[in-house]
XYZ file of C-alpha atoms in Angstrom:
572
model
C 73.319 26.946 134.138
C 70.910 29.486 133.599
C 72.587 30.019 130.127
C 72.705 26.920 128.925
C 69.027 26.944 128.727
C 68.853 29.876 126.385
C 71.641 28.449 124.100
C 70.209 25.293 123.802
C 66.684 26.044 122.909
C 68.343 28.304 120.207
C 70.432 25.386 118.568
C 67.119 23.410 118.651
C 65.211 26.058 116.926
C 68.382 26.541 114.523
C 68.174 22.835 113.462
C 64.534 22.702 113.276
C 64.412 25.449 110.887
C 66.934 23.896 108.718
C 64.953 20.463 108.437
C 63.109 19.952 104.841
C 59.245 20.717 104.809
C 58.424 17.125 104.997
C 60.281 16.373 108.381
C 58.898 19.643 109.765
C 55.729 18.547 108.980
C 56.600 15.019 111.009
C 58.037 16.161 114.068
C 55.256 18.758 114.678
C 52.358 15.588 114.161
C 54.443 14.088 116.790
C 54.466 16.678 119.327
C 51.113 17.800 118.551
C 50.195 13.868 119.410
C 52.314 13.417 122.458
C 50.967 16.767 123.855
C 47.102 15.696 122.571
C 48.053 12.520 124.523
C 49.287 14.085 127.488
C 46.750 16.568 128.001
C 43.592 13.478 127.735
C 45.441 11.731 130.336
C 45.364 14.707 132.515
C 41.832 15.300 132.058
C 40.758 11.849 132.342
C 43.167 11.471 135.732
C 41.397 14.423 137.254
C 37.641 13.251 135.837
C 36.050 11.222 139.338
C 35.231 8.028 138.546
C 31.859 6.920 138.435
C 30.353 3.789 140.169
C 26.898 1.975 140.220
C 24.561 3.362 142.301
C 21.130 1.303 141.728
C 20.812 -1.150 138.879
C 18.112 -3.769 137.613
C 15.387 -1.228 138.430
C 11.545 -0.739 137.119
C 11.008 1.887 135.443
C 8.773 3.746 138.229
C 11.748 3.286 140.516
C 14.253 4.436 138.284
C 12.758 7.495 136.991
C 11.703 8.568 140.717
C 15.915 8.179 141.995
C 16.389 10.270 138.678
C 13.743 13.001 139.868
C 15.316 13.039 143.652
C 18.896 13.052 141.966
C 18.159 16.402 139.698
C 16.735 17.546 143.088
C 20.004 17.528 145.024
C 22.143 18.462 142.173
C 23.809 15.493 141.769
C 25.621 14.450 138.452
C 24.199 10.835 137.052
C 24.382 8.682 133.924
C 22.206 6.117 132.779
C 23.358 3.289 130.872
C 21.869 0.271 129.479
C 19.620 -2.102 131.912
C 18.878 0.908 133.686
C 22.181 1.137 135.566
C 22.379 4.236 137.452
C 26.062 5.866 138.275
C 27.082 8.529 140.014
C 30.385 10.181 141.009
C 32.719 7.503 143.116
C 33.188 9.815 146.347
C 29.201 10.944 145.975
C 27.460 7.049 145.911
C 27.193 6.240 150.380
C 25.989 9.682 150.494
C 23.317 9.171 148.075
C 21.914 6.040 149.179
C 21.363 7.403 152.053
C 19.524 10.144 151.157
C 17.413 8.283 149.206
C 17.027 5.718 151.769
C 15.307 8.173 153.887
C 13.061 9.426 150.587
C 11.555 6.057 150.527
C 13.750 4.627 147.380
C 13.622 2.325 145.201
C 10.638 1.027 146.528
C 10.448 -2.113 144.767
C 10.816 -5.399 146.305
C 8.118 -7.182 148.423
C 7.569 -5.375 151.477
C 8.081 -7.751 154.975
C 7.270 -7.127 158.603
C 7.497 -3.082 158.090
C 3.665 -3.673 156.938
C 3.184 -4.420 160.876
C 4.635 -1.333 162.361
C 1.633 1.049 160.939
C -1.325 -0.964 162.029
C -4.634 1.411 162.142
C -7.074 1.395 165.028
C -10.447 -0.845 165.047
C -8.602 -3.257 161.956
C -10.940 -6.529 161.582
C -9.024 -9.777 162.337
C -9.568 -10.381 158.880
C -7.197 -7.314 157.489
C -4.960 -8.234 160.174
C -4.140 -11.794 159.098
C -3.999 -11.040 155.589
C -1.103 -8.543 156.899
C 0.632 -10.915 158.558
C 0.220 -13.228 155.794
C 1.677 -10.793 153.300
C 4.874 -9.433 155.532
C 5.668 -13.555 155.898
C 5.403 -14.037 152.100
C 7.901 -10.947 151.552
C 10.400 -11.722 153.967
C 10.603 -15.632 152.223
C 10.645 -13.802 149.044
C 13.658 -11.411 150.655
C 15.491 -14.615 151.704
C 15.192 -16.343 148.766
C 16.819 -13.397 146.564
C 19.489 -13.038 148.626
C 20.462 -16.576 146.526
C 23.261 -15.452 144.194
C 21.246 -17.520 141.360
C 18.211 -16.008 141.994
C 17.059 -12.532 140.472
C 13.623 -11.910 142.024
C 10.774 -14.495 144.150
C 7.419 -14.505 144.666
C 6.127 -16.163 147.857
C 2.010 -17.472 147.801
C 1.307 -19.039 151.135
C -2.139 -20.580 151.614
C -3.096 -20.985 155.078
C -6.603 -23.579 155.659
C -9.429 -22.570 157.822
C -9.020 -23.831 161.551
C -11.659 -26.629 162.377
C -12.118 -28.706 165.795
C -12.204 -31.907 164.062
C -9.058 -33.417 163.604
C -10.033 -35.481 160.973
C -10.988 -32.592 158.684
C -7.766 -30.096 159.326
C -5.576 -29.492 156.742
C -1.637 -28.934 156.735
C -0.870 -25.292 154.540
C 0.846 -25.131 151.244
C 3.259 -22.411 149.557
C 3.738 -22.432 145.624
C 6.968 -19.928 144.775
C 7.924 -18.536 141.427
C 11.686 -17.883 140.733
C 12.773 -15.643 138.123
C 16.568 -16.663 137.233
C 19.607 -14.846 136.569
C 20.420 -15.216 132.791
C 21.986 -18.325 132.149
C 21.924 -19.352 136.023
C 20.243 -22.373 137.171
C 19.277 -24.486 140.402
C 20.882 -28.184 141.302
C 18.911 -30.017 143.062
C 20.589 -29.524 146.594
C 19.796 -25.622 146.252
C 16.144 -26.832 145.292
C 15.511 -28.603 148.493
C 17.338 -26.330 150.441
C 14.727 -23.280 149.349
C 11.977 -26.081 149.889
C 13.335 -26.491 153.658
C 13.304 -22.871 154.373
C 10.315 -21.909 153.479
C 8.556 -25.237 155.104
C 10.753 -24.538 158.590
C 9.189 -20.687 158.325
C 5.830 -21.515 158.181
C 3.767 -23.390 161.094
C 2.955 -27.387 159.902
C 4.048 -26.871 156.480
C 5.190 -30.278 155.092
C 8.361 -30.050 152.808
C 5.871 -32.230 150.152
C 3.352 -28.854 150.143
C 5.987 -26.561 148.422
C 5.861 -26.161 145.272
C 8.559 -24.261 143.301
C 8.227 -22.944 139.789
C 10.604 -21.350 137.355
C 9.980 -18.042 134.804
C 10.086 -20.299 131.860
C 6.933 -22.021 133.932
C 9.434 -25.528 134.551
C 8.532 -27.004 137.916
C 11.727 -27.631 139.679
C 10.807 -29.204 142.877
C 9.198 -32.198 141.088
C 12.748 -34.054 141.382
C 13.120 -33.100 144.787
C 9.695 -34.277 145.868
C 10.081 -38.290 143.858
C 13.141 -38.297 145.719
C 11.726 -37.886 148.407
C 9.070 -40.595 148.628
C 10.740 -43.000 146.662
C 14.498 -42.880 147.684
C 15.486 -46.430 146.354
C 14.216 -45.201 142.309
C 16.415 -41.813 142.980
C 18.331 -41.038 139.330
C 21.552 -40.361 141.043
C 22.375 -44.028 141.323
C 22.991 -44.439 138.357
C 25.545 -41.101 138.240
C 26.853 -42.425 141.446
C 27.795 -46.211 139.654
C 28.876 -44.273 136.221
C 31.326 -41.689 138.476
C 32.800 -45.284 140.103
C 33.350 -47.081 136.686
C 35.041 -43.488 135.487
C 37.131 -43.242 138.365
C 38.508 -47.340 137.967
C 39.018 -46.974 134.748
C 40.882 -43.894 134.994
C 42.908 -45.657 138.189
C 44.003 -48.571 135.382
C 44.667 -46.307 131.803
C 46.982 -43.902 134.020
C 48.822 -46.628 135.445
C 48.998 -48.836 132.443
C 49.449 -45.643 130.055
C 52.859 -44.234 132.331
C 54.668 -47.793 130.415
C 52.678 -48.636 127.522
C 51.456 -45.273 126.315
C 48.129 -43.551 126.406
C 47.120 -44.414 123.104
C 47.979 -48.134 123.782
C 45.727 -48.934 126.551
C 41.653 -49.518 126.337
C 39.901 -50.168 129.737
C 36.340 -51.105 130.736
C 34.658 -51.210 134.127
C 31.894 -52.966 135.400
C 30.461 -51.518 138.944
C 27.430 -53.634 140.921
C 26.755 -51.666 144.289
C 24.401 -52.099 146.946
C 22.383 -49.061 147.889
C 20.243 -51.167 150.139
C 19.748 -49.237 153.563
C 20.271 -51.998 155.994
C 19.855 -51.291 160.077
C 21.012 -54.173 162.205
C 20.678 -54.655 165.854
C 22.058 -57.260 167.732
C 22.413 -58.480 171.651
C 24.757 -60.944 173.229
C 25.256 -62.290 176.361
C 28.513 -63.721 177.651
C 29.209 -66.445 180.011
C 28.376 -65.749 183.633
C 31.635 -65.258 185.486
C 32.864 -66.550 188.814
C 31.211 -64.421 191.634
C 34.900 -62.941 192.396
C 35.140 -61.790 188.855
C 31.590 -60.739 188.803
C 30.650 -57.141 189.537
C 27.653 -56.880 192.550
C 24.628 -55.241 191.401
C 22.921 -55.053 194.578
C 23.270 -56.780 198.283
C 20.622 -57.182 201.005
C 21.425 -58.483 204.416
C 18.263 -59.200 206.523
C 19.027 -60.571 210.303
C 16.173 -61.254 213.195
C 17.348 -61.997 217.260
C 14.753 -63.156 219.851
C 14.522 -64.391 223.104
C 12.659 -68.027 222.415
C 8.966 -66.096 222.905
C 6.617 -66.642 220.487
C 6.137 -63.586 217.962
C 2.616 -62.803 217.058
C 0.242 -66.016 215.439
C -3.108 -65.269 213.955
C -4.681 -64.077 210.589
C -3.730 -60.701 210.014
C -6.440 -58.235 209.226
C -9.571 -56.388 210.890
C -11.013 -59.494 212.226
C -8.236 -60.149 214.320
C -7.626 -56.906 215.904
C -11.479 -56.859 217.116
C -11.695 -56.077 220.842
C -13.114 -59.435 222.880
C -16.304 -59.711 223.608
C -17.889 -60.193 227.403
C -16.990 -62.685 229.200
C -18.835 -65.863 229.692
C -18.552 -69.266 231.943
C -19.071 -72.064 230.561
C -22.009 -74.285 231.376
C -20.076 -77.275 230.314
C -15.787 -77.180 231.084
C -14.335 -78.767 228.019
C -10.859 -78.987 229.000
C -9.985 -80.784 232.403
C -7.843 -78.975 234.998
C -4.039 -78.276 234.661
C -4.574 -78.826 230.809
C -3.605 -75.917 228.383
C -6.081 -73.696 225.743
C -5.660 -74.901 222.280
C -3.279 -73.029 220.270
C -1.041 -71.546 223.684
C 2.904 -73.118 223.789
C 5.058 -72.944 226.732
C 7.194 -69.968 227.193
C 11.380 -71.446 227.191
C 14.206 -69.375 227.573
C 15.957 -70.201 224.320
C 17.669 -67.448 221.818
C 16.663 -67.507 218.394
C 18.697 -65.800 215.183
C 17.762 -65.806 211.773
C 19.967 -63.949 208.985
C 19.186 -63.698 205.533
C 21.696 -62.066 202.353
C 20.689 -61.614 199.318
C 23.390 -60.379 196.343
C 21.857 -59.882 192.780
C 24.850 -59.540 190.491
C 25.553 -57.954 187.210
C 24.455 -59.948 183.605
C 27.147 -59.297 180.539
C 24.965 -57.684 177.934
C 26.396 -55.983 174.363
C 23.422 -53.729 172.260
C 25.017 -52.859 169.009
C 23.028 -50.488 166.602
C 24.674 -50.811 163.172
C 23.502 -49.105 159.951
C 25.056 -50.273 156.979
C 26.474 -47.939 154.019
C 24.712 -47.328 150.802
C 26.686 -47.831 147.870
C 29.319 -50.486 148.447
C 30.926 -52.336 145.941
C 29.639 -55.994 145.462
C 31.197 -56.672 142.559
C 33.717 -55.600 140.012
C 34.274 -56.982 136.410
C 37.187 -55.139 134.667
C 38.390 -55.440 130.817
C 41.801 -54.762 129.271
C 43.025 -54.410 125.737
C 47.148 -53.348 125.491
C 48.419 -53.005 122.167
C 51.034 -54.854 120.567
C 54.043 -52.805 120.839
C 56.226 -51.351 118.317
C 59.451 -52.811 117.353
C 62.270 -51.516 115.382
C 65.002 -53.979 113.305
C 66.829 -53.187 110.524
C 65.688 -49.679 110.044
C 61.529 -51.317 109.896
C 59.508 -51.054 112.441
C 56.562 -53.013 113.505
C 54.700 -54.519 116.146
C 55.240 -57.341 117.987
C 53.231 -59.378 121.017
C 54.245 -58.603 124.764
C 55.969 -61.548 126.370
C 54.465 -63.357 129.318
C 56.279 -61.620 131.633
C 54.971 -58.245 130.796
C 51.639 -59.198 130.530
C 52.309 -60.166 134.185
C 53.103 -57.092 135.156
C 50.344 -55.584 133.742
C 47.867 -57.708 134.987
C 49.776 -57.425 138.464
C 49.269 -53.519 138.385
C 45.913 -53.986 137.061
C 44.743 -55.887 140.254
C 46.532 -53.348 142.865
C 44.615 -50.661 140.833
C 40.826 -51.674 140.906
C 41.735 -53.736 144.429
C 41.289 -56.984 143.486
C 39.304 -58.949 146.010
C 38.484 -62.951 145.421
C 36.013 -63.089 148.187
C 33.938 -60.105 146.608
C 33.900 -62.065 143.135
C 35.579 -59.856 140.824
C 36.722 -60.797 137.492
C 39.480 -59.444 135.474
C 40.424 -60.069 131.597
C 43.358 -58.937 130.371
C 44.160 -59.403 126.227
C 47.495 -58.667 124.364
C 45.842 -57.767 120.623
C 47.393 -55.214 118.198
C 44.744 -52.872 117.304
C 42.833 -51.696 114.337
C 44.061 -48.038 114.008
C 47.749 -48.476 114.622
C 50.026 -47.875 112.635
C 54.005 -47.619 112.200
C 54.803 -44.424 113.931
C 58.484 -42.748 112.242
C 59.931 -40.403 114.426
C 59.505 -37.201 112.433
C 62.480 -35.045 111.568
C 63.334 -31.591 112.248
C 62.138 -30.403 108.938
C 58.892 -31.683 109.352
C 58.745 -30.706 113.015
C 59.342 -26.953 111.970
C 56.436 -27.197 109.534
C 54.389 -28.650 111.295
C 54.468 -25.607 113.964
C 54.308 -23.230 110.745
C 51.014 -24.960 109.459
C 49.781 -24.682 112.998
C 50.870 -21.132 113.928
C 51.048 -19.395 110.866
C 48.357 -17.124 111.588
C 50.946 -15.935 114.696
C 54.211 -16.014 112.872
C 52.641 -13.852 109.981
C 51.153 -11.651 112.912
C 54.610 -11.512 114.645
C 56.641 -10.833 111.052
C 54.239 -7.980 110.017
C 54.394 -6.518 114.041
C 58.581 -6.728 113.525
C 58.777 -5.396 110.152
C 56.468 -2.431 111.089
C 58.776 -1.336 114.144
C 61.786 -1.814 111.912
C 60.451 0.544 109.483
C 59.229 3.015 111.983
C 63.195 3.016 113.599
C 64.925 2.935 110.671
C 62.479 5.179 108.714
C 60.999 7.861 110.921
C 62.771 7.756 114.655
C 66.511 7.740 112.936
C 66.199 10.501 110.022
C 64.427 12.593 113.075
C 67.160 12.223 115.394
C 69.772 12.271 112.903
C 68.687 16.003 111.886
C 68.282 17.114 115.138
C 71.292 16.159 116.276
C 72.761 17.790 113.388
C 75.104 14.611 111.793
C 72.586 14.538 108.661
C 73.951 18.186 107.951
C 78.226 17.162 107.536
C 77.243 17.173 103.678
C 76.005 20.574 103.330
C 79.016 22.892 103.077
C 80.298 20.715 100.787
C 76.858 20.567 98.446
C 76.638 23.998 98.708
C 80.439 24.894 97.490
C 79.633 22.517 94.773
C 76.783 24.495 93.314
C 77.692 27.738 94.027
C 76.093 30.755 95.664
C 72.353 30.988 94.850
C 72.124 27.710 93.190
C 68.660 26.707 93.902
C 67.210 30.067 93.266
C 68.989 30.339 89.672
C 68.328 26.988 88.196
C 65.009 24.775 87.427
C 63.945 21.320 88.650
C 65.373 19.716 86.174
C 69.200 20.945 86.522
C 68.318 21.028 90.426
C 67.825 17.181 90.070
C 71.064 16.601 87.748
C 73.124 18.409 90.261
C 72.157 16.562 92.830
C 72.639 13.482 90.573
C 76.288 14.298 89.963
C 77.282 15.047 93.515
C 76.216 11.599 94.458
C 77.972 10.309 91.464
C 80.975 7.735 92.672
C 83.333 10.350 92.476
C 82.520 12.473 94.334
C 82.149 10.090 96.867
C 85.111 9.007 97.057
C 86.655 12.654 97.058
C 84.717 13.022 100.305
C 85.993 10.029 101.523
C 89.670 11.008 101.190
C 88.382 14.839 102.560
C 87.381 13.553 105.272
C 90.007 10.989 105.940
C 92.520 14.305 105.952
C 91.009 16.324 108.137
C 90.309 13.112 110.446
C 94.218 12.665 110.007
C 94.612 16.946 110.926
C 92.268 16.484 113.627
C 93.801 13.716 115.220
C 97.573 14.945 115.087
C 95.861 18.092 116.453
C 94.572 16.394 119.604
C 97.576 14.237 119.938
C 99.941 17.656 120.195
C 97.186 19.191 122.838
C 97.452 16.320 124.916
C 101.157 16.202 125.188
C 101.229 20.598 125.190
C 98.606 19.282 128.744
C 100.914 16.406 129.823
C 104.583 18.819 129.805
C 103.037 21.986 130.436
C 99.053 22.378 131.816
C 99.880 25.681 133.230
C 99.644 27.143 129.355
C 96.471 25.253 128.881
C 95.060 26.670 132.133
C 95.527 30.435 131.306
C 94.206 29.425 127.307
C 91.198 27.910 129.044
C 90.625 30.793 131.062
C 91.033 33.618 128.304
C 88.467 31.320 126.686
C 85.965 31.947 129.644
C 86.248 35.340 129.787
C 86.087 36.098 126.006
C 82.874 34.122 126.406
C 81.715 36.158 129.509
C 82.533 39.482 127.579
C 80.549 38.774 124.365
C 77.609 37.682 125.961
């Protein structure tokens, strides 16, 4: 094995050297290109990769990371928009040096403008702090939008009064500075609006104001919708999306039998986007007191013995103690007679019992709010083309009977959802239209041109990509191979016995090139032809009597094939 190295290399070098100047000069461009090619992709597999550190900088900040990168010796490049990179396995570690350096220090500062506050600070320098580290942490939210490049964030706070008639609610004004060819819907709109009034103490939504680079106010649209909901653009988007989506509903239907081409539809949406709040109470039937559920019961029961229970007028006069006692000058009442307002004691029981039950009333509160947006009304038009008829070799178009035009106005109704209470209307009409015409089914010849005149760019592209890689097989990779596998060289013993011993040293250009011209000659063709056909014929009665010397006695080929191996062994 460790031979067969040596031996080979040597019949490469043999065959290289006998190779014409011209296909020397060819297979060294191609190894000095593969080994050009091999070597860059080693390089550039062992260069680290570089990835962003910092980008979209100022210029202050940029050039201060650059001074604190050449301080710690670590590799950068700078490419356009003053994008910073460093090496991949280097860019954590950096930020977080820098991080502690202070950098980039742009950006609005927030709340850190709190944490150094300086002894005996006025009120005054202390609000306008607070009022600044608010406005930068809005303006941090609000970048933190993807849309959204930088914010600035102007709060203006009023002056605190007593009277309540003279206090004032704060306003913010904000100015956005968009990512190139980014914009804001109106949904993000509000929703910066919202933040940035739920932030700030008794800021109404209506107080923001929110203005773009190119000086465009943006939350105009937000605000009109706002007060006046009913006059709110969308509508109109909202009725145009429902015609779209009907009229899509019928032409795909309609289109799946009659064609695409053969079907015109038109919608007509009326909606309601009347907000509508209805409350209404009922009361059923009172039920039988057994079906009836008790709401509350009270059960009030005296017993007495027949004496009488305390008389009089209740109050302080009555529970005054009596006065002294007097006799009468004069008796008004004769003996044995009773005092006005006394009755006899009796002996009788008394019982009074009194129950009261209060029951339950059947009451029904609904709260119902209507939806915006409901269909009223629907008014839908159809056109279907005549359709094409073939007889006789001619084609043309003829009306759809009665019971197609059924169908399709049948499938025309379950689309849209015909309703007769609602009002909706529906015309169907059976008319051949103005652009038809008689389509013939186009043969195969014109099929194939037509995809030439619409691809040729790609076939020519394709024929000059094959025709290339032919050439480069057939007329570089082949003649290379072919010499160095030495089947280009069969002809040579037989040139060279044809001209002789020292032929190209003795004779000119000019006889070279006729010599060469009559061993190509037909003749001399065919004599190779029939040499080689002979010793073909030699060489194959020559393995035919090896094999059957093998097949009747392999003992004589063994000891042949070992005097071989050690004739080899001795030489070398």
């Amino acid at each position: 094995m460790a031979q067969a190295f040596p031996q080979t290399l040597s019949a490469i070098t043999a065959r290289f050297g006998q190779l014409p100047n011209p296909r020397k000069i060819g297979v060294m461009v191609a190894i000095a290109a593969a080994l050009a090619l091999l070597i860059g992709l080693l390089l550039w597999s062992q260069k680290p990769g570089q990835k962003v550190l910092f980008a979209n900088l100022s210029d202050k900040d940029s050039g201060a990371v650059i001074a604190s990168l050449q301080q710690m010796n670590v590799p950068y490049t700078i490419d356009s928009g003053n994008v910073i990179k460093v090496p991949e396995d280097l860019v954590y570690d950096t930020r977080l040096k820098l991080a502690t350096q202070g950098l980039p220090k742009s950006g609005p500062a927030g709340f850190e403008l709190l944490d150094n506050q300086r002894l005996g600070v006025s009120q005054f320098a202390e609000q306008v702090s607070y009022q600044r580290a608010i406005e930068g942490e809005l303006a941090r939210s609000i970048e933190s939008i993807d849309a959204v490049d930088t914010a600035r964030v102007h709060l203006a706070f009023p002056k605190s009064t007593v009277f309540v008639r003279e206090q004032q609610k704060p306003s913010a004004s904000i100015l956005l500075n968009l990512r190139g060819g980014r914009i804001l819907d109106d949904a993000q709109i509000a929703g910066i609006m919202h933040l940035v009034a739920s932030s700030v103490p008794d800021l109404p939504v209506q107080n923001v104001t929110i203005v773009d680079q190119k000086g465009n106010l943006l939350s105009a649209d937000a605000n009109s919708s706002g007060k006046n909901p009913g006059l709110d653009a969308k509508q109109l988007e909202y009725v145009h999306q429902v015609e779209l989506s009907y009229t899509k509903r019928i032409e795909d239907i309609l289109s799946a039998v009659w064609g695409k081409d053969n079907i015109k539809a038109q919608v007509t949406a009326q909606l309601d986007f009347a907000q509508t709040e209805q409350t209404s109470e009922s009361f059923k039937p009172n039920p039988t007191p057994a079906e009836a559920t008790v709401r509350s019961q009270q059960t009030v029961e005296t017993l007495g013995d027949g004496a009488s229970g305390p008389s009089g007028v209740p109050g302080a006069l009555s529970n005054q103690p009596p006065g002294a006692a007097t006799a009468p000058l004069v008796a008004q009442n004769p003996p044995g007679s009773t005092t006005p307002g006394t009755t006899a004691a009796t002996n009788t029981n008394t019982r009074h019992r009194e129950n009261t039950i209060n029951y339950e009333v059947d009451k029904t509160v609904s709260h119902t709010l209507l939806p915006t947006g409901v269909v009223k009304r629907l008014s839908v038009a159809v056109v279907v083309n005549y359709k094409q008829k073939v007889a006789n070799g001619k084609a043309s178009f003829v009306p759809l009977s009665k019971e197609e035009l059924g169908q399709a106005e049948n499938l025309v109704r379950e689309a849209m959802g015909f309703n007769n209470q609602r009002g909706d209307t529906l015309n169907l009409v059976n008319a051949q239209f103005a652009d038809s015409q008689v389509q013939i089914p186009p043969s195969m010849v014109d099929k194939l041109t037509n995809v030439a005149a619409t691809n040729w760019l790609d076939i020519v592209r394709y024929l000059v990509v094959g025709l290339l890689a032919i050439y480069l097989f057939f007329g570089v990779l082949r003649p290379i191979m072919r010499d160095l596998t030495g089947n280009g060289r069969r002809l040579e013993p037989q040139l060279a016995s044809a001209g002789g011993p020292g032929m190209g040293a003795s004779h000119d250009g000019h006889e070279a090139n006729q010599g060469s011209t009559e061993l190509t000659s037909h003749e001399e063709l065919e004599k190779q032809k029939q040499e080689d056909d002979a010793r073909l014929a030699v060489y194959t009665d020559n393995l035919a009597a090896v094999k059957a010397l093998a097949k009747d006695d392999p003992r004589v080929v063994a000891t042949i094939i070992r005097e071989w191996m050690l004739k080899e062994e001795t030489t070398q």
